[in-house]
Amino acid sequence: MPKPPKLSLASIVAASTPPGKSHPGPHQTPQQTAEIVQLDTGAPSLRRPNATLKQRARQMSVYLEPPVYDQLRDIAHAERAKMHGLMLEALDLLFKQRGARSIDQLNEPDGR
């Protein structure tokens, strides 16, 4: 079976150009065009409330010794819960013990 031909940058640019327009060659003057690009620099949780948790949140790894992991997994299985939910419950208990705001309070729209 023959290999497909390699694409060149010129063929890719030509294929992406709308009909009736052409990109200048290396010795031609480029047309004056501008594209405005706006970066989203706002807080994801405030700007995209319908985004998934994975899109809104920051990921954090936790290294657990095998017996600790096994016990957490066993509790999650016995309670028919997810390990993630149990970890959030544990963090909420830690915040309460330390006199900090709860996860629900931190996730309120006004942040209070």
mmCIF file of C-alpha atoms in Angstrom:
data_model
loop_
_atom_site.group_PDB
_atom_site.id
_atom_site.type_symbol
_atom_site.label_atom_id
_atom_site.label_comp_id
_atom_site.label_asym_id
_atom_site.label_seq_id
_atom_site.Cartn_x
_atom_site.Cartn_y
_atom_site.Cartn_z
ATOM 1 C CA MET A 1 0.000 0.000 0.000
ATOM 2 C CA PRO A 2 1.575 3.356 -0.994
ATOM 3 C CA LYS A 3 2.122 6.020 1.637
ATOM 4 C CA PRO A 4 -0.112 9.100 1.425
ATOM 5 C CA PRO A 5 1.704 12.233 0.248
ATOM 6 C CA LYS A 6 3.197 14.440 2.962
ATOM 7 C CA LEU A 7 1.320 17.658 3.577
ATOM 8 C CA SER A 8 3.141 20.914 3.157
ATOM 9 C CA LEU A 9 2.431 24.091 5.079
ATOM 10 C CA ALA A 10 1.367 25.783 1.830
ATOM 11 C CA SER A 11 -1.223 23.072 1.094
ATOM 12 C CA ILE A 12 -2.595 23.261 4.651
ATOM 13 C CA VAL A 13 -2.898 27.058 4.472
ATOM 14 C CA ALA A 14 -4.476 26.854 1.010
ATOM 15 C CA ALA A 15 -7.021 24.319 2.259
ATOM 16 C CA SER A 16 -7.948 26.550 5.209
ATOM 17 C CA THR A 17 -8.437 29.672 3.075
ATOM 18 C CA PRO A 18 -12.070 30.525 2.216
ATOM 19 C CA PRO A 19 -12.884 30.528 -1.512
ATOM 20 C CA GLY A 20 -12.075 33.814 -3.240
ATOM 21 C CA LYS A 21 -9.279 34.745 -0.841
ATOM 22 C CA SER A 22 -5.661 33.865 -1.154
ATOM 23 C CA HIS A 23 -2.704 34.027 1.149
ATOM 24 C CA PRO A 24 0.285 36.002 -0.120
ATOM 25 C CA GLY A 25 3.325 34.110 -1.333
ATOM 26 C CA PRO A 26 6.773 34.678 0.145
ATOM 27 C CA HIS A 27 7.423 37.729 -2.061
ATOM 28 C CA GLN A 28 3.966 39.311 -1.910
ATOM 29 C CA THR A 29 2.641 41.919 0.514
ATOM 30 C CA PRO A 30 0.290 40.394 3.105
ATOM 31 C CA GLN A 31 -3.257 41.679 3.314
ATOM 32 C CA GLN A 32 -4.048 43.696 6.415
ATOM 33 C CA THR A 33 -6.219 41.464 8.565
ATOM 34 C CA ALA A 34 -6.576 41.255 12.290
ATOM 35 C CA GLU A 35 -8.099 38.738 14.599
ATOM 36 C CA ILE A 36 -8.995 39.710 18.140
ATOM 37 C CA VAL A 37 -8.240 37.022 20.676
ATOM 38 C CA GLN A 38 -9.553 37.384 24.201
ATOM 39 C CA LEU A 39 -8.112 35.329 27.009
ATOM 40 C CA ASP A 40 -10.351 34.103 29.789
ATOM 41 C CA THR A 41 -8.482 35.200 32.920
ATOM 42 C CA GLY A 42 -11.379 35.129 35.360
ATOM 43 C CA ALA A 43 -11.919 32.526 38.025
ATOM 44 C CA PRO A 44 -13.336 29.424 36.326
ATOM 45 C CA SER A 45 -15.870 28.749 39.095
ATOM 46 C CA LEU A 46 -17.268 32.273 38.760
ATOM 47 C CA ARG A 47 -17.212 32.513 34.972
ATOM 48 C CA ARG A 48 -18.495 29.022 34.082
ATOM 49 C CA PRO A 49 -20.974 27.796 36.676
ATOM 50 C CA ASN A 50 -22.152 24.944 34.401
ATOM 51 C CA ALA A 51 -18.619 23.597 33.976
ATOM 52 C CA THR A 52 -17.807 20.173 35.354
ATOM 53 C CA LEU A 53 -15.922 19.758 38.601
ATOM 54 C CA LYS A 54 -12.874 18.682 36.625
ATOM 55 C CA GLN A 55 -13.010 21.956 34.651
ATOM 56 C CA ARG A 56 -13.560 24.145 37.745
ATOM 57 C CA ALA A 57 -11.355 22.474 40.309
ATOM 58 C CA ARG A 58 -7.663 22.034 40.913
ATOM 59 C CA GLN A 59 -6.302 18.539 41.117
ATOM 60 C CA MET A 60 -4.231 17.420 44.070
ATOM 61 C CA SER A 61 -2.511 14.097 44.537
ATOM 62 C CA VAL A 62 -2.485 12.360 47.885
ATOM 63 C CA TYR A 63 -0.049 9.531 48.526
ATOM 64 C CA LEU A 64 -1.431 6.945 50.914
ATOM 65 C CA GLU A 65 0.294 3.926 52.369
ATOM 66 C CA PRO A 66 -1.367 0.714 51.116
ATOM 67 C CA PRO A 67 -3.139 -0.097 54.424
ATOM 68 C CA VAL A 68 -4.566 3.447 54.584
ATOM 69 C CA TYR A 69 -5.730 3.274 50.973
ATOM 70 C CA ASP A 70 -7.233 -0.193 51.525
ATOM 71 C CA GLN A 71 -9.155 0.967 54.593
ATOM 72 C CA LEU A 72 -10.513 4.020 52.764
ATOM 73 C CA ARG A 73 -11.530 1.833 49.826
ATOM 74 C CA ASP A 74 -13.201 -0.674 52.183
ATOM 75 C CA ILE A 75 -15.185 2.069 53.942
ATOM 76 C CA ALA A 76 -16.262 3.502 50.585
ATOM 77 C CA HIS A 77 -17.371 0.054 49.444
ATOM 78 C CA ALA A 78 -19.249 -0.699 52.679
ATOM 79 C CA GLU A 79 -21.046 2.662 52.535
ATOM 80 C CA ARG A 80 -21.564 2.468 48.771
ATOM 81 C CA ALA A 81 -19.836 5.822 48.513
ATOM 82 C CA LYS A 82 -16.962 7.196 46.498
ATOM 83 C CA MET A 83 -13.523 7.634 47.969
ATOM 84 C CA HIS A 84 -13.522 11.240 46.695
ATOM 85 C CA GLY A 85 -16.631 12.030 48.742
ATOM 86 C CA LEU A 86 -15.076 10.515 51.841
ATOM 87 C CA MET A 87 -11.937 12.583 51.338
ATOM 88 C CA LEU A 88 -14.059 15.747 51.070
ATOM 89 C CA GLU A 89 -15.895 14.721 54.250
ATOM 90 C CA ALA A 90 -12.550 14.291 55.999
ATOM 91 C CA LEU A 91 -11.411 17.741 54.821
ATOM 92 C CA ASP A 92 -14.659 19.264 56.071
ATOM 93 C CA LEU A 93 -14.066 17.697 59.499
ATOM 94 C CA LEU A 94 -10.518 19.063 59.502
ATOM 95 C CA PHE A 95 -11.760 22.554 58.604
ATOM 96 C CA LYS A 96 -14.382 22.385 61.393
ATOM 97 C CA GLN A 97 -11.782 21.189 63.913
ATOM 98 C CA ARG A 98 -9.483 24.076 62.975
ATOM 99 C CA GLY A 99 -12.272 26.701 63.053
ATOM 100 C CA ALA A 100 -12.090 27.317 59.297
ATOM 101 C CA ARG A 101 -14.996 27.737 56.908
ATOM 102 C CA SER A 102 -16.696 24.581 55.625
ATOM 103 C CA ILE A 103 -16.564 23.432 52.021
ATOM 104 C CA ASP A 104 -20.193 24.535 51.546
ATOM 105 C CA GLN A 105 -19.376 28.013 52.881
ATOM 106 C CA LEU A 106 -16.341 28.264 50.600
ATOM 107 C CA ASN A 107 -18.452 27.266 47.580
ATOM 108 C CA GLU A 108 -21.224 29.807 48.189
ATOM 109 C CA PRO A 109 -21.575 32.264 45.261
ATOM 110 C CA ASP A 110 -20.349 35.259 47.295
ATOM 111 C CA GLY A 111 -17.504 33.207 48.822
ATOM 112 C CA ARG A 112 -18.501 33.957 52.417
#
